[in-house]
Each structure stands twice: as C-alpha cells, then as structure tokens.
mmCIF file of C-alpha atoms in Angstrom:
data_model
loop_
_atom_site.group_PDB
_atom_site.id
_atom_site.type_symbol
_atom_site.label_atom_id
_atom_site.label_comp_id
_atom_site.label_asym_id
_atom_site.label_seq_id
_atom_site.Cartn_x
_atom_site.Cartn_y
_atom_site.Cartn_z
ATOM 1 C CA UNK A 1 0.000 0.000 0.000
ATOM 2 C CA UNK A 2 1.332 3.434 -0.982
ATOM 3 C CA UNK A 3 2.236 5.618 2.016
ATOM 4 C CA UNK A 4 4.236 8.451 0.419
ATOM 5 C CA UNK A 5 3.945 9.682 -3.158
ATOM 6 C CA UNK A 6 6.299 12.304 -4.578
ATOM 7 C CA UNK A 7 5.277 13.826 -7.920
ATOM 8 C CA UNK A 8 7.654 15.956 -10.006
ATOM 9 C CA UNK A 9 9.125 17.706 -6.984
ATOM 10 C CA UNK A 10 11.884 20.273 -7.507
ATOM 11 C CA UNK A 11 13.673 22.562 -5.086
ATOM 12 C CA UNK A 12 15.615 25.514 -6.488
ATOM 13 C CA UNK A 13 17.769 27.795 -4.350
ATOM 14 C CA UNK A 14 18.795 31.348 -5.244
ATOM 15 C CA UNK A 15 17.442 33.936 -7.662
ATOM 16 C CA UNK A 16 15.707 33.584 -11.023
ATOM 17 C CA UNK A 17 13.717 30.627 -9.720
ATOM 18 C CA UNK A 18 11.013 31.004 -12.362
ATOM 19 C CA UNK A 19 13.543 30.852 -15.205
ATOM 20 C CA UNK A 20 15.384 27.980 -13.538
ATOM 21 C CA UNK A 21 12.084 26.079 -13.199
ATOM 22 C CA UNK A 22 11.459 26.558 -16.900
ATOM 23 C CA UNK A 23 14.886 25.091 -17.683
ATOM 24 C CA UNK A 24 14.167 22.126 -15.397
ATOM 25 C CA UNK A 25 10.981 21.485 -17.407
ATOM 26 C CA UNK A 26 13.180 21.473 -20.523
ATOM 27 C CA UNK A 27 15.448 18.921 -18.790
ATOM 28 C CA UNK A 28 18.508 21.127 -18.938
ATOM 29 C CA UNK A 29 21.387 20.012 -16.746
ATOM 30 C CA UNK A 30 21.972 21.340 -13.240
ATOM 31 C CA UNK A 31 25.268 22.858 -14.395
ATOM 32 C CA UNK A 32 23.657 24.639 -17.350
ATOM 33 C CA UNK A 33 20.909 26.027 -15.123
ATOM 34 C CA UNK A 34 23.488 27.373 -12.668
ATOM 35 C CA UNK A 35 25.450 29.053 -15.503
ATOM 36 C CA UNK A 36 22.398 30.638 -17.100
ATOM 37 C CA UNK A 37 20.439 31.710 -14.020
ATOM 38 C CA UNK A 38 22.769 31.587 -11.019
ATOM 39 C CA UNK A 39 20.233 29.305 -9.321
ATOM 40 C CA UNK A 40 21.104 25.942 -7.779
ATOM 41 C CA UNK A 41 18.797 22.976 -8.314
ATOM 42 C CA UNK A 42 18.816 21.007 -5.045
ATOM 43 C CA UNK A 43 16.195 18.465 -6.130
ATOM 44 C CA UNK A 44 15.444 17.997 -9.808
ATOM 45 C CA UNK A 45 11.956 16.812 -10.831
ATOM 46 C CA UNK A 46 11.893 13.857 -8.415
ATOM 47 C CA UNK A 47 9.081 11.293 -8.529
ATOM 48 C CA UNK A 48 8.773 8.103 -6.481
ATOM 49 C CA UNK A 49 6.531 6.241 -4.056
ATOM 50 C CA UNK A 50 7.259 4.672 -0.682
ATOM 51 C CA UNK A 51 5.159 1.705 0.367
ATOM 52 C CA UNK A 52 3.750 1.298 3.833
ATOM 53 C CA UNK A 53 6.080 -0.640 6.126
ATOM 54 C CA UNK A 54 9.169 -0.542 3.894
ATOM 55 C CA UNK A 55 12.636 0.884 4.472
ATOM 56 C CA UNK A 56 13.216 3.162 1.484
ATOM 57 C CA UNK A 57 16.817 4.326 1.248
ATOM 58 C CA UNK A 58 17.799 7.518 -0.584
ATOM 59 C CA UNK A 59 21.501 7.578 -1.219
ATOM 60 C CA UNK A 60 24.122 9.553 -3.047
ATOM 61 C CA UNK A 61 27.381 11.405 -2.593
ATOM 62 C CA UNK A 62 27.724 14.812 -0.958
ATOM 63 C CA UNK A 63 25.748 17.398 -2.914
ATOM 64 C CA UNK A 64 23.473 14.836 -4.569
ATOM 65 C CA UNK A 65 20.348 16.351 -2.993
ATOM 66 C CA UNK A 66 19.400 13.462 -0.718
ATOM 67 C CA UNK A 67 19.186 15.477 2.527
ATOM 68 C CA UNK A 68 17.261 18.253 0.771
ATOM 69 C CA UNK A 69 14.816 15.673 -0.548
ATOM 70 C CA UNK A 70 14.068 14.142 2.847
ATOM 71 C CA UNK A 71 13.431 17.604 4.302
ATOM 72 C CA UNK A 72 10.936 18.253 1.536
ATOM 73 C CA UNK A 73 8.917 15.268 2.717
ATOM 74 C CA UNK A 74 7.910 17.076 5.916
ATOM 75 C CA UNK A 75 8.317 20.586 4.469
ATOM 76 C CA UNK A 76 11.231 21.589 6.653
ATOM 77 C CA UNK A 77 12.239 22.884 3.228
ATOM 78 C CA UNK A 78 9.511 24.270 0.997
ATOM 79 C CA UNK A 79 9.274 22.676 -2.466
ATOM 80 C CA UNK A 80 9.582 24.987 -5.461
ATOM 81 C CA UNK A 81 7.189 22.830 -7.455
ATOM 82 C CA UNK A 82 5.504 19.435 -7.391
ATOM 83 C CA UNK A 83 3.304 17.494 -5.000
ATOM 84 C CA UNK A 84 4.031 15.389 -1.921
ATOM 85 C CA UNK A 85 1.245 13.105 -0.743
ATOM 86 C CA UNK A 86 1.091 11.434 2.673
ATOM 87 C CA UNK A 87 -1.775 8.939 2.798
ATOM 88 C CA UNK A 88 -3.248 10.753 -0.193
ATOM 89 C CA UNK A 89 -3.136 14.237 1.398
ATOM 90 C CA UNK A 90 -0.930 16.776 -0.395
ATOM 91 C CA UNK A 91 1.321 18.357 2.239
ATOM 92 C CA UNK A 92 2.676 20.795 -0.362
ATOM 93 C CA UNK A 93 -0.639 22.685 -0.177
ATOM 94 C CA UNK A 94 -1.323 22.385 3.566
ATOM 95 C CA UNK A 95 -1.543 25.443 5.811
ATOM 96 C CA UNK A 96 0.678 25.751 8.882
ATOM 97 C CA UNK A 97 -1.778 24.175 11.284
ATOM 98 C CA UNK A 98 -2.455 21.184 9.009
ATOM 99 C CA UNK A 99 1.272 20.710 8.452
ATOM 100 C CA UNK A 100 1.985 20.927 12.187
ATOM 101 C CA UNK A 101 -0.591 18.204 12.817
ATOM 102 C CA UNK A 102 0.999 15.900 10.218
ATOM 103 C CA UNK A 103 4.468 16.460 11.679
ATOM 104 C CA UNK A 104 3.291 15.754 15.212
ATOM 105 C CA UNK A 105 1.062 12.776 14.530
ATOM 106 C CA UNK A 106 2.436 11.050 11.439
ATOM 107 C CA UNK A 107 6.175 11.782 11.216
ATOM 108 C CA UNK A 108 9.309 11.789 13.342
ATOM 109 C CA UNK A 109 12.836 12.611 12.247
ATOM 110 C CA UNK A 110 16.231 11.338 13.412
ATOM 111 C CA UNK A 111 19.326 13.339 12.488
ATOM 112 C CA UNK A 112 23.049 12.547 12.409
ATOM 113 C CA UNK A 113 23.398 14.936 15.338
ATOM 114 C CA UNK A 114 21.650 13.149 18.181
ATOM 115 C CA UNK A 115 20.148 16.447 19.423
ATOM 116 C CA UNK A 116 19.685 15.261 23.023
ATOM 117 C CA UNK A 117 19.176 17.814 25.783
ATOM 118 C CA UNK A 118 22.207 17.502 28.111
ATOM 119 C CA UNK A 119 20.239 18.678 31.177
ATOM 120 C CA UNK A 120 17.490 16.066 30.722
ATOM 121 C CA UNK A 121 17.656 12.390 31.667
ATOM 122 C CA UNK A 122 17.180 9.749 28.983
ATOM 123 C CA UNK A 123 13.570 9.327 30.063
ATOM 124 C CA UNK A 124 12.953 13.071 29.915
ATOM 125 C CA UNK A 125 14.623 13.277 26.505
ATOM 126 C CA UNK A 126 12.475 10.446 25.214
ATOM 127 C CA UNK A 127 9.326 12.091 26.566
ATOM 128 C CA UNK A 128 10.046 15.400 24.829
ATOM 129 C CA UNK A 129 7.934 14.922 21.703
ATOM 130 C CA UNK A 130 4.992 13.730 23.762
ATOM 131 C CA UNK A 131 5.422 16.730 26.025
ATOM 132 C CA UNK A 132 5.195 19.047 23.016
ATOM 133 C CA UNK A 133 1.983 17.270 22.039
ATOM 134 C CA UNK A 134 0.670 18.013 25.552
ATOM 135 C CA UNK A 135 0.223 14.375 26.563
ATOM 136 C CA UNK A 136 -0.361 13.828 30.275
ATOM 137 C CA UNK A 137 2.586 12.902 32.472
ATOM 138 C CA UNK A 138 1.618 9.252 33.016
ATOM 139 C CA UNK A 139 1.060 8.634 29.292
ATOM 140 C CA UNK A 140 4.399 10.275 28.500
ATOM 141 C CA UNK A 141 6.224 8.126 31.020
ATOM 142 C CA UNK A 142 4.683 4.843 29.851
ATOM 143 C CA UNK A 143 5.299 5.490 26.153
ATOM 144 C CA UNK A 144 8.844 6.730 26.758
ATOM 145 C CA UNK A 145 9.699 3.743 28.952
ATOM 146 C CA UNK A 146 8.349 1.353 26.327
ATOM 147 C CA UNK A 147 10.442 3.065 23.625
ATOM 148 C CA UNK A 148 13.564 2.831 25.823
ATOM 149 C CA UNK A 149 12.738 -0.813 26.539
ATOM 150 C CA UNK A 150 12.580 -1.526 22.808
ATOM 151 C CA UNK A 151 15.961 0.169 22.418
ATOM 152 C CA UNK A 152 17.449 -1.848 25.301
ATOM 153 C CA UNK A 153 18.032 1.291 27.362
ATOM 154 C CA UNK A 154 15.352 1.245 30.050
ATOM 155 C CA UNK A 155 17.922 0.503 32.766
ATOM 156 C CA UNK A 156 19.674 3.788 31.888
ATOM 157 C CA UNK A 157 16.538 5.960 31.962
ATOM 158 C CA UNK A 158 17.749 8.153 34.848
ATOM 159 C CA UNK A 159 21.184 8.803 33.378
ATOM 160 C CA UNK A 160 22.182 11.826 31.315
ATOM 161 C CA UNK A 161 23.404 11.832 27.695
ATOM 162 C CA UNK A 162 27.038 12.609 28.565
ATOM 163 C CA UNK A 163 27.152 9.340 30.518
ATOM 164 C CA UNK A 164 26.485 7.309 27.364
ATOM 165 C CA UNK A 165 28.503 6.210 24.334
ATOM 166 C CA UNK A 166 27.737 7.642 20.899
ATOM 167 C CA UNK A 167 25.867 4.505 19.873
ATOM 168 C CA UNK A 168 23.709 4.581 22.994
ATOM 169 C CA UNK A 169 22.955 8.274 22.468
ATOM 170 C CA UNK A 170 21.799 7.513 18.928
ATOM 171 C CA UNK A 171 19.546 4.760 20.272
ATOM 172 C CA UNK A 172 17.990 7.328 22.602
ATOM 173 C CA UNK A 173 17.407 9.601 19.609
ATOM 174 C CA UNK A 174 15.691 6.730 17.827
ATOM 175 C CA UNK A 175 13.654 5.870 20.938
ATOM 176 C CA UNK A 176 12.537 9.504 21.237
ATOM 177 C CA UNK A 177 11.351 9.469 17.636
ATOM 178 C CA UNK A 178 9.479 6.185 18.127
ATOM 179 C CA UNK A 179 7.903 7.236 21.427
ATOM 180 C CA UNK A 180 5.545 9.452 19.419
ATOM 181 C CA UNK A 181 4.413 6.290 17.599
ATOM 182 C CA UNK A 182 4.843 7.919 14.159
ATOM 183 C CA UNK A 183 3.671 6.190 11.019
ATOM 184 C CA UNK A 184 6.672 7.540 9.096
ATOM 185 C CA UNK A 185 10.256 7.778 10.321
ATOM 186 C CA UNK A 186 12.682 10.047 8.452
ATOM 187 C CA UNK A 187 16.340 9.275 9.169
ATOM 188 C CA UNK A 188 18.974 11.648 7.778
ATOM 189 C CA UNK A 189 22.475 10.115 7.911
ATOM 190 C CA UNK A 190 21.410 8.815 11.320
ATOM 191 C CA UNK A 191 24.357 6.429 11.773
ATOM 192 C CA UNK A 192 27.067 8.312 9.874
ATOM 193 C CA UNK A 193 28.815 9.722 12.948
ATOM 194 C CA UNK A 194 29.187 6.320 14.612
ATOM 195 C CA UNK A 195 32.224 4.049 14.663
ATOM 196 C CA UNK A 196 32.004 1.207 12.089
ATOM 197 C CA UNK A 197 31.238 -1.565 14.589
ATOM 198 C CA UNK A 198 28.628 0.495 16.426
ATOM 199 C CA UNK A 199 27.174 1.537 13.081
ATOM 200 C CA UNK A 200 26.739 -2.092 12.042
ATOM 201 C CA UNK A 201 25.074 -2.848 15.390
ATOM 202 C CA UNK A 202 22.664 0.061 14.861
ATOM 203 C CA UNK A 203 21.835 -1.209 11.359
ATOM 204 C CA UNK A 204 21.058 -4.631 12.810
ATOM 205 C CA UNK A 205 18.961 -3.048 15.552
ATOM 206 C CA UNK A 206 16.999 -0.996 13.021
ATOM 207 C CA UNK A 207 16.245 -4.104 10.947
ATOM 208 C CA UNK A 208 15.187 -6.032 14.070
ATOM 209 C CA UNK A 209 13.139 -3.096 15.339
ATOM 210 C CA UNK A 210 11.398 -2.766 11.985
ATOM 211 C CA UNK A 211 10.261 -6.387 12.186
ATOM 212 C CA UNK A 212 8.428 -5.482 15.399
ATOM 213 C CA UNK A 213 7.102 -1.963 14.750
ATOM 214 C CA UNK A 214 6.625 -1.995 10.937
ATOM 215 C CA UNK A 215 7.063 1.737 10.364
ATOM 216 C CA UNK A 216 7.496 3.378 6.988
ATOM 217 C CA UNK A 217 11.137 4.482 7.039
ATOM 218 C CA UNK A 218 12.915 6.855 4.670
ATOM 219 C CA UNK A 219 16.631 6.479 5.364
ATOM 220 C CA UNK A 220 19.300 8.836 3.965
ATOM 221 C CA UNK A 221 22.884 7.643 3.553
ATOM 222 C CA UNK A 222 25.995 8.138 1.425
ATOM 223 C CA UNK A 223 27.142 4.570 2.134
ATOM 224 C CA UNK A 224 26.091 2.026 -0.487
ATOM 225 C CA UNK A 225 26.869 -0.947 1.747
ATOM 226 C CA UNK A 226 24.589 0.514 4.420
ATOM 227 C CA UNK A 227 21.867 1.053 1.820
ATOM 228 C CA UNK A 228 22.159 -2.519 0.585
ATOM 229 C CA UNK A 229 22.150 -3.856 4.113
ATOM 230 C CA UNK A 230 18.971 -2.202 5.354
ATOM 231 C CA UNK A 231 16.979 -1.033 2.325
ATOM 232 C CA UNK A 232 13.964 -2.805 0.882
ATOM 233 C CA UNK A 233 14.399 -0.443 -2.082
ATOM 234 C CA UNK A 234 17.060 2.125 -2.887
ATOM 235 C CA UNK A 235 16.974 5.403 -4.803
ATOM 236 C CA UNK A 236 20.363 6.571 -6.083
ATOM 237 C CA UNK A 237 20.713 10.346 -6.603
ATOM 238 C CA UNK A 238 23.139 12.525 -8.545
ATOM 239 C CA UNK A 239 22.948 16.303 -9.030
ATOM 240 C CA UNK A 240 19.477 16.412 -7.502
ATOM 241 C CA UNK A 241 18.112 13.757 -9.863
ATOM 242 C CA UNK A 242 17.087 10.198 -9.127
ATOM 243 C CA UNK A 243 19.205 7.933 -11.314
ATOM 244 C CA UNK A 244 17.589 4.610 -10.408
ATOM 245 C CA UNK A 245 15.138 3.078 -7.955
ATOM 246 C CA UNK A 246 15.113 -0.638 -7.217
ATOM 247 C CA UNK A 247 16.032 -3.397 -4.809
ATOM 248 C CA UNK A 248 19.692 -3.876 -4.029
ATOM 249 C CA UNK A 249 19.809 -6.888 -6.326
ATOM 250 C CA UNK A 250 18.156 -4.997 -9.195
ATOM 251 C CA UNK A 251 20.614 -2.129 -8.913
ATOM 252 C CA UNK A 252 23.628 -4.448 -8.733
ATOM 253 C CA UNK A 253 22.563 -6.729 -11.554
ATOM 254 C CA UNK A 254 20.927 -4.171 -13.878
ATOM 255 C CA UNK A 255 22.373 -0.679 -13.307
ATOM 256 C CA UNK A 256 20.351 1.955 -15.178
ATOM 257 C CA UNK A 257 23.314 3.942 -16.511
ATOM 258 C CA UNK A 258 27.075 4.388 -16.346
ATOM 259 C CA UNK A 259 26.867 6.484 -13.179
ATOM 260 C CA UNK A 260 25.062 3.736 -11.264
ATOM 261 C CA UNK A 261 27.331 1.102 -12.804
ATOM 262 C CA UNK A 262 30.433 2.949 -11.612
ATOM 263 C CA UNK A 263 28.836 3.614 -8.258
ATOM 264 C CA UNK A 264 28.238 -0.072 -7.507
ATOM 265 C CA UNK A 265 31.282 -1.639 -9.143
ATOM 266 C CA UNK A 266 33.224 -2.048 -5.883
ATOM 267 C CA UNK A 267 30.409 -3.714 -3.959
ATOM 268 C CA UNK A 268 31.035 -7.211 -2.635
ATOM 269 C CA UNK A 269 28.219 -9.047 -4.408
ATOM 270 C CA UNK A 270 28.633 -12.125 -2.233
ATOM 271 C CA UNK A 271 27.235 -10.025 0.637
ATOM 272 C CA UNK A 272 24.213 -8.895 -1.366
ATOM 273 C CA UNK A 273 23.220 -11.523 -3.930
ATOM 274 C CA UNK A 274 21.288 -14.483 -2.606
ATOM 275 C CA UNK A 275 20.691 -18.176 -3.227
ATOM 276 C CA UNK A 276 17.709 -17.266 -5.388
ATOM 277 C CA UNK A 277 20.049 -15.435 -7.791
ATOM 278 C CA UNK A 278 22.296 -18.423 -8.453
ATOM 279 C CA UNK A 279 20.045 -21.465 -8.064
ATOM 280 C CA UNK A 280 19.377 -23.651 -11.110
ATOM 281 C CA UNK A 281 16.508 -25.908 -12.085
ATOM 282 C CA UNK A 282 16.592 -29.094 -10.010
ATOM 283 C CA UNK A 283 16.336 -32.512 -11.594
ATOM 284 C CA UNK A 284 13.678 -34.269 -9.538
ATOM 285 C CA UNK A 285 11.835 -37.511 -9.040
ATOM 286 C CA UNK A 286 8.355 -37.762 -7.531
ATOM 287 C CA UNK A 287 8.489 -40.493 -4.925
ATOM 288 C CA UNK A 288 4.695 -40.627 -4.654
ATOM 289 C CA UNK A 289 4.415 -42.352 -8.039
ATOM 290 C CA UNK A 290 7.848 -42.781 -9.697
ATOM 291 C CA UNK A 291 9.907 -45.921 -9.166
ATOM 292 C CA UNK A 292 13.580 -46.971 -9.618
ATOM 293 C CA UNK A 293 13.365 -47.543 -13.377
ATOM 294 C CA UNK A 294 11.872 -44.092 -14.000
ATOM 295 C CA UNK A 295 14.619 -42.646 -11.822
ATOM 296 C CA UNK A 296 17.359 -44.355 -13.839
ATOM 297 C CA UNK A 297 15.771 -43.258 -17.119
ATOM 298 C CA UNK A 298 15.638 -39.639 -15.936
ATOM 299 C CA UNK A 299 19.275 -39.772 -14.846
ATOM 300 C CA UNK A 300 20.286 -40.968 -18.311
ATOM 301 C CA UNK A 301 18.236 -38.243 -20.002
ATOM 302 C CA UNK A 302 19.577 -35.462 -17.782
ATOM 303 C CA UNK A 303 23.103 -36.887 -17.527
ATOM 304 C CA UNK A 304 23.151 -36.717 -13.736
ATOM 305 C CA UNK A 305 23.891 -39.264 -11.038
ATOM 306 C CA UNK A 306 21.554 -37.897 -8.373
ATOM 307 C CA UNK A 307 17.910 -36.814 -8.246
ATOM 308 C CA UNK A 308 16.184 -34.678 -5.634
ATOM 309 C CA UNK A 309 13.080 -36.439 -4.352
ATOM 310 C CA UNK A 310 9.826 -34.524 -3.977
ATOM 311 C CA UNK A 311 6.182 -35.381 -3.306
ATOM 312 C CA UNK A 312 3.097 -34.216 -5.206
ATOM 313 C CA UNK A 313 3.216 -30.825 -3.437
ATOM 314 C CA UNK A 314 6.883 -30.385 -4.398
ATOM 315 C CA UNK A 315 7.931 -30.764 -0.776
ATOM 316 C CA UNK A 316 11.558 -31.881 -0.551
ATOM 317 C CA UNK A 317 11.830 -35.418 0.826
ATOM 318 C CA UNK A 318 15.513 -36.200 0.210
ATOM 319 C CA UNK A 319 17.564 -37.540 -2.709
ATOM 320 C CA UNK A 320 18.233 -40.712 -4.660
ATOM 321 C CA UNK A 321 21.630 -41.699 -6.107
ATOM 322 C CA UNK A 322 22.221 -43.744 -9.263
ATOM 323 C CA UNK A 323 23.716 -46.613 -7.230
ATOM 324 C CA UNK A 324 20.695 -46.737 -4.922
ATOM 325 C CA UNK A 325 18.203 -46.572 -7.814
ATOM 326 C CA UNK A 326 20.065 -49.361 -9.653
ATOM 327 C CA UNK A 327 20.105 -51.530 -6.519
ATOM 328 C CA UNK A 328 16.366 -50.985 -5.976
ATOM 329 C CA UNK A 329 15.646 -51.880 -9.612
ATOM 330 C CA UNK A 330 17.680 -55.113 -9.415
ATOM 331 C CA UNK A 331 15.885 -56.103 -6.232
ATOM 332 C CA UNK A 332 12.522 -55.493 -7.915
ATOM 333 C CA UNK A 333 11.413 -52.748 -5.537
ATOM 334 C CA UNK A 334 8.407 -50.754 -6.768
ATOM 335 C CA UNK A 335 9.161 -47.477 -5.031
ATOM 336 C CA UNK A 336 12.137 -45.413 -3.904
ATOM 337 C CA UNK A 337 11.241 -44.802 -0.265
ATOM 338 C CA UNK A 338 13.526 -47.608 0.956
ATOM 339 C CA UNK A 339 16.605 -46.112 -0.735
ATOM 340 C CA UNK A 340 15.763 -42.469 -0.111
ATOM 341 C CA UNK A 341 18.561 -40.522 1.593
ATOM 342 C CA UNK A 342 17.730 -37.437 3.638
ATOM 343 C CA UNK A 343 21.098 -35.966 4.645
ATOM 344 C CA UNK A 344 20.797 -33.026 2.249
ATOM 345 C CA UNK A 345 21.723 -29.458 3.130
ATOM 346 C CA UNK A 346 19.120 -26.767 2.503
ATOM 347 C CA UNK A 347 19.077 -22.967 2.431
ATOM 348 C CA UNK A 348 16.312 -20.407 1.989
ATOM 349 C CA UNK A 349 16.065 -18.209 -1.144
ATOM 350 C CA UNK A 350 17.251 -15.222 0.920
ATOM 351 C CA UNK A 351 20.527 -16.843 2.054
ATOM 352 C CA UNK A 352 23.519 -14.749 0.972
ATOM 353 C CA UNK A 353 26.037 -16.266 -1.447
ATOM 354 C CA UNK A 354 28.828 -15.946 1.109
ATOM 355 C CA UNK A 355 26.750 -18.032 3.535
ATOM 356 C CA UNK A 356 25.860 -20.559 0.828
ATOM 357 C CA UNK A 357 29.570 -21.148 0.272
ATOM 358 C CA UNK A 358 29.995 -22.053 3.952
ATOM 359 C CA UNK A 359 27.186 -24.645 3.587
ATOM 360 C CA UNK A 360 28.247 -26.136 0.268
ATOM 361 C CA UNK A 361 32.001 -26.278 0.956
ATOM 362 C CA UNK A 362 31.895 -29.709 2.638
ATOM 363 C CA UNK A 363 28.558 -30.902 1.270
ATOM 364 C CA UNK A 364 28.657 -34.225 -0.654
ATOM 365 C CA UNK A 365 25.443 -33.248 -2.467
ATOM 366 C CA UNK A 366 24.119 -30.116 -4.129
ATOM 367 C CA UNK A 367 22.379 -27.687 -1.770
ATOM 368 C CA UNK A 368 18.602 -27.442 -2.102
ATOM 369 C CA UNK A 369 16.857 -24.067 -2.021
ATOM 370 C CA UNK A 370 13.672 -24.556 0.003
ATOM 371 C CA UNK A 371 10.878 -22.283 1.178
ATOM 372 C CA UNK A 372 8.113 -23.593 3.435
ATOM 373 C CA UNK A 373 9.384 -27.140 2.702
ATOM 374 C CA UNK A 374 8.847 -26.669 -1.061
ATOM 375 C CA UNK A 375 11.790 -27.198 -3.396
ATOM 376 C CA UNK A 376 12.526 -24.105 -5.493
ATOM 377 C CA UNK A 377 15.931 -24.861 -6.964
ATOM 378 C CA UNK A 378 19.356 -26.309 -6.389
ATOM 379 C CA UNK A 379 22.818 -24.813 -6.008
ATOM 380 C CA UNK A 380 25.945 -26.549 -7.214
ATOM 381 C CA UNK A 381 29.447 -25.771 -6.001
ATOM 382 C CA UNK A 382 30.672 -24.587 -9.397
ATOM 383 C CA UNK A 383 28.006 -21.875 -9.628
ATOM 384 C CA UNK A 384 28.920 -20.515 -6.190
ATOM 385 C CA UNK A 385 32.615 -20.452 -7.063
ATOM 386 C CA UNK A 386 31.809 -18.719 -10.361
ATOM 387 C CA UNK A 387 29.782 -16.050 -8.542
ATOM 388 C CA UNK A 388 32.580 -15.457 -6.058
ATOM 389 C CA UNK A 389 35.120 -15.343 -8.903
ATOM 390 C CA UNK A 390 33.077 -12.640 -10.665
ATOM 391 C CA UNK A 391 33.187 -10.636 -7.471
ATOM 392 C CA UNK A 392 36.971 -10.967 -7.385
ATOM 393 C CA UNK A 393 37.136 -9.676 -10.964
ATOM 394 C CA UNK A 394 35.022 -6.640 -9.983
ATOM 395 C CA UNK A 395 37.304 -5.854 -7.079
#
C-alpha cells in the first residue's frame, strides 16, 4: 500500500527561480541552469513512491540532494514545485496548522546529530515529543519507557546523555522518535557519525526493530553498503536527480546507466546476492508415483547421477543416487522410499552467497533451495565459485 507519493518535486535555491524552473521542465542540466540563471537545483523533478512498512533508502554522494529531498517530505524545506502526498493528502498545499498536525502525529525525524538535551535524563529526553503534544505525564512516562525498553536502554533511563557512548545516544534519539508512535520515520544520515562496529550494530537493531514496529522508514545515507544492508528499495541520486530506484539486487545486476554502474562496481556481491540469484533448475523424481526404473531413465536423459526427491506438493523429501536406484531396480522394488537418503543441506532463497559457500564447501550433495518445505531450486558448487570469482574480478 502506498504511504508516500512524490510527484515531479523540484527545489531551487537562489534567484531567477522562475527561469530555472522553466529550464528544469526542458530537462537542462543542473550545471547549465546554474550558468544561465545563477540558481542551484537542489532536487530535480523527483518522482517516487514509498510503500507502507518498507525501508526506502535515498543515497548519493555529498551534494546529490538526498538530505534536501528528505526535508521536503515534511516541508522543513519548501518545495519549489511538485506534489508530496502522505496517505493521499498533499502536504505541499497544507496550511501551517495542518502541516503541524501531520508532523506531530504522522512523522518523526532522526538526524546525524543526536540532538539530546544535556540537562534532561534519557527518560525526559524520550518524553520530549509527547510533552510538546501536551500528553499527560503518566502517558508520556509509559510510552517513553516502552520506547527505551525496545531500544534496550530502560535501565539507563535516569542517566544523562554525557554518561552514554555515541551509539547509545543515537539509540535514545531513535527511541525519542518512536515514542511518538509515528507512522513515518525520516532518518537523515542517522548512523554516519558512529564508529564502524557500532554503526553495524545500529543497522542490525533498526532491521530487528522494523520487524516489530513496521514503520514506513525513509533512510538517507551516502554509504552504499549501508543502503544494501537495510533497504527494501534504494533510490540513487546525482545532481538532484534520481538515477535509479530498485532493490539492491536490481541495482547491482541491472544498473540503469554508467553512473550507477560505476557507483556499484566495488560492492562485494557475495554479501548482497542471494541463493535465489544463483540457483538452477533441479532434476527431480516424484516419490509418490515414480519408481527406480523411471529414476534411472531420468538420470540418463539429464546426464546426472543424483535426483532430488519430492512429493506431489513439491515438498523436498531427500535424494536418490544412481547406485541406490540401480540396486532398488535389481531387487525389484516398486518405489524409492527404501533407498531415499535425507542428509541433504538446505538454504532459503534469501541466504547470501557468502553463507551458501559455507554450507556447500563440505557438502557431498548439491544444496537445495527450500521455502516452506517446497523445493525451489538447487545450487551446485561450481556456480557458487563462479559467482565469487566474478566478485573478485570486480574488485
């Protein structure tokens, strides 16, 4: 379900905005517009949607317009043109009171700068947004304590910000934003100031938190690995324009242009691509009705020495080798259940290639890709090695 819809939104800074807007409509470059008008295009005719409950990452290098764009979503910066819909209501045309209501009830924002009040305890900091909304003291306390509990910080509620590490302070900032129970969370470079290990922990915490609270999150970053790690979809920006929107896999495997291609060329694909990307069609035998002779015939046709065994619902039951099928045929057995072997390794479609390699390294059989017991595909060692080799070539 669509939560945010951005339609042809531009933000132009400086003078000659009307002329600059005309040049944007003619799709002139940001550089040309600056030369001709002296105006700077911060966001250039951006259009996209954000679905309810997804983490939508907007990323780009410094000056790409990503932070300007996220501030347009709650009108901390006024758009020059275009429409921004939240649940179908156009915030670009709202008056101050309507906009204030949306900001208080639907949105919260987390910045790179934690913005905690040094003279307030963690509990008091977390209560702040509720205090502004004039919630009663007991309601404020309960909601703030629950938010700190979710962030693993309730035991520290009476301490002050300067008593905490940077990572813990950022968790308080996140708890404060979530205490308001917003439908939309805007996060502008929220983890950028943190040390790498703490940053990774915060990314993991955000993913885990999202599984529980299911907010709509717009996350700004300049770090592609961070975007790939947490984003359901990613928008890559350059010079105020959106170059491509897609899942991490779509962007890595089908970059829209040379800029995106160059941007992603150093990414370790083994940490992004999954079993679903490299699995191949399995050669199977249905143990509910196929016997040893059918199994041997299929092995000859497919030039394989092993079949994955499934039932009528395509549930994986195990595997049958050529030796076992031949033995069963010689002994006159009508079905394969007596020679079925079940020591087969399985992974889910979402398993990363680097983790597949750890499973398949010592596996005597191919690895089955299974979801809800159903067989989707199979992974062979050569395909994994080929995928990892391609990554080495990229690096």
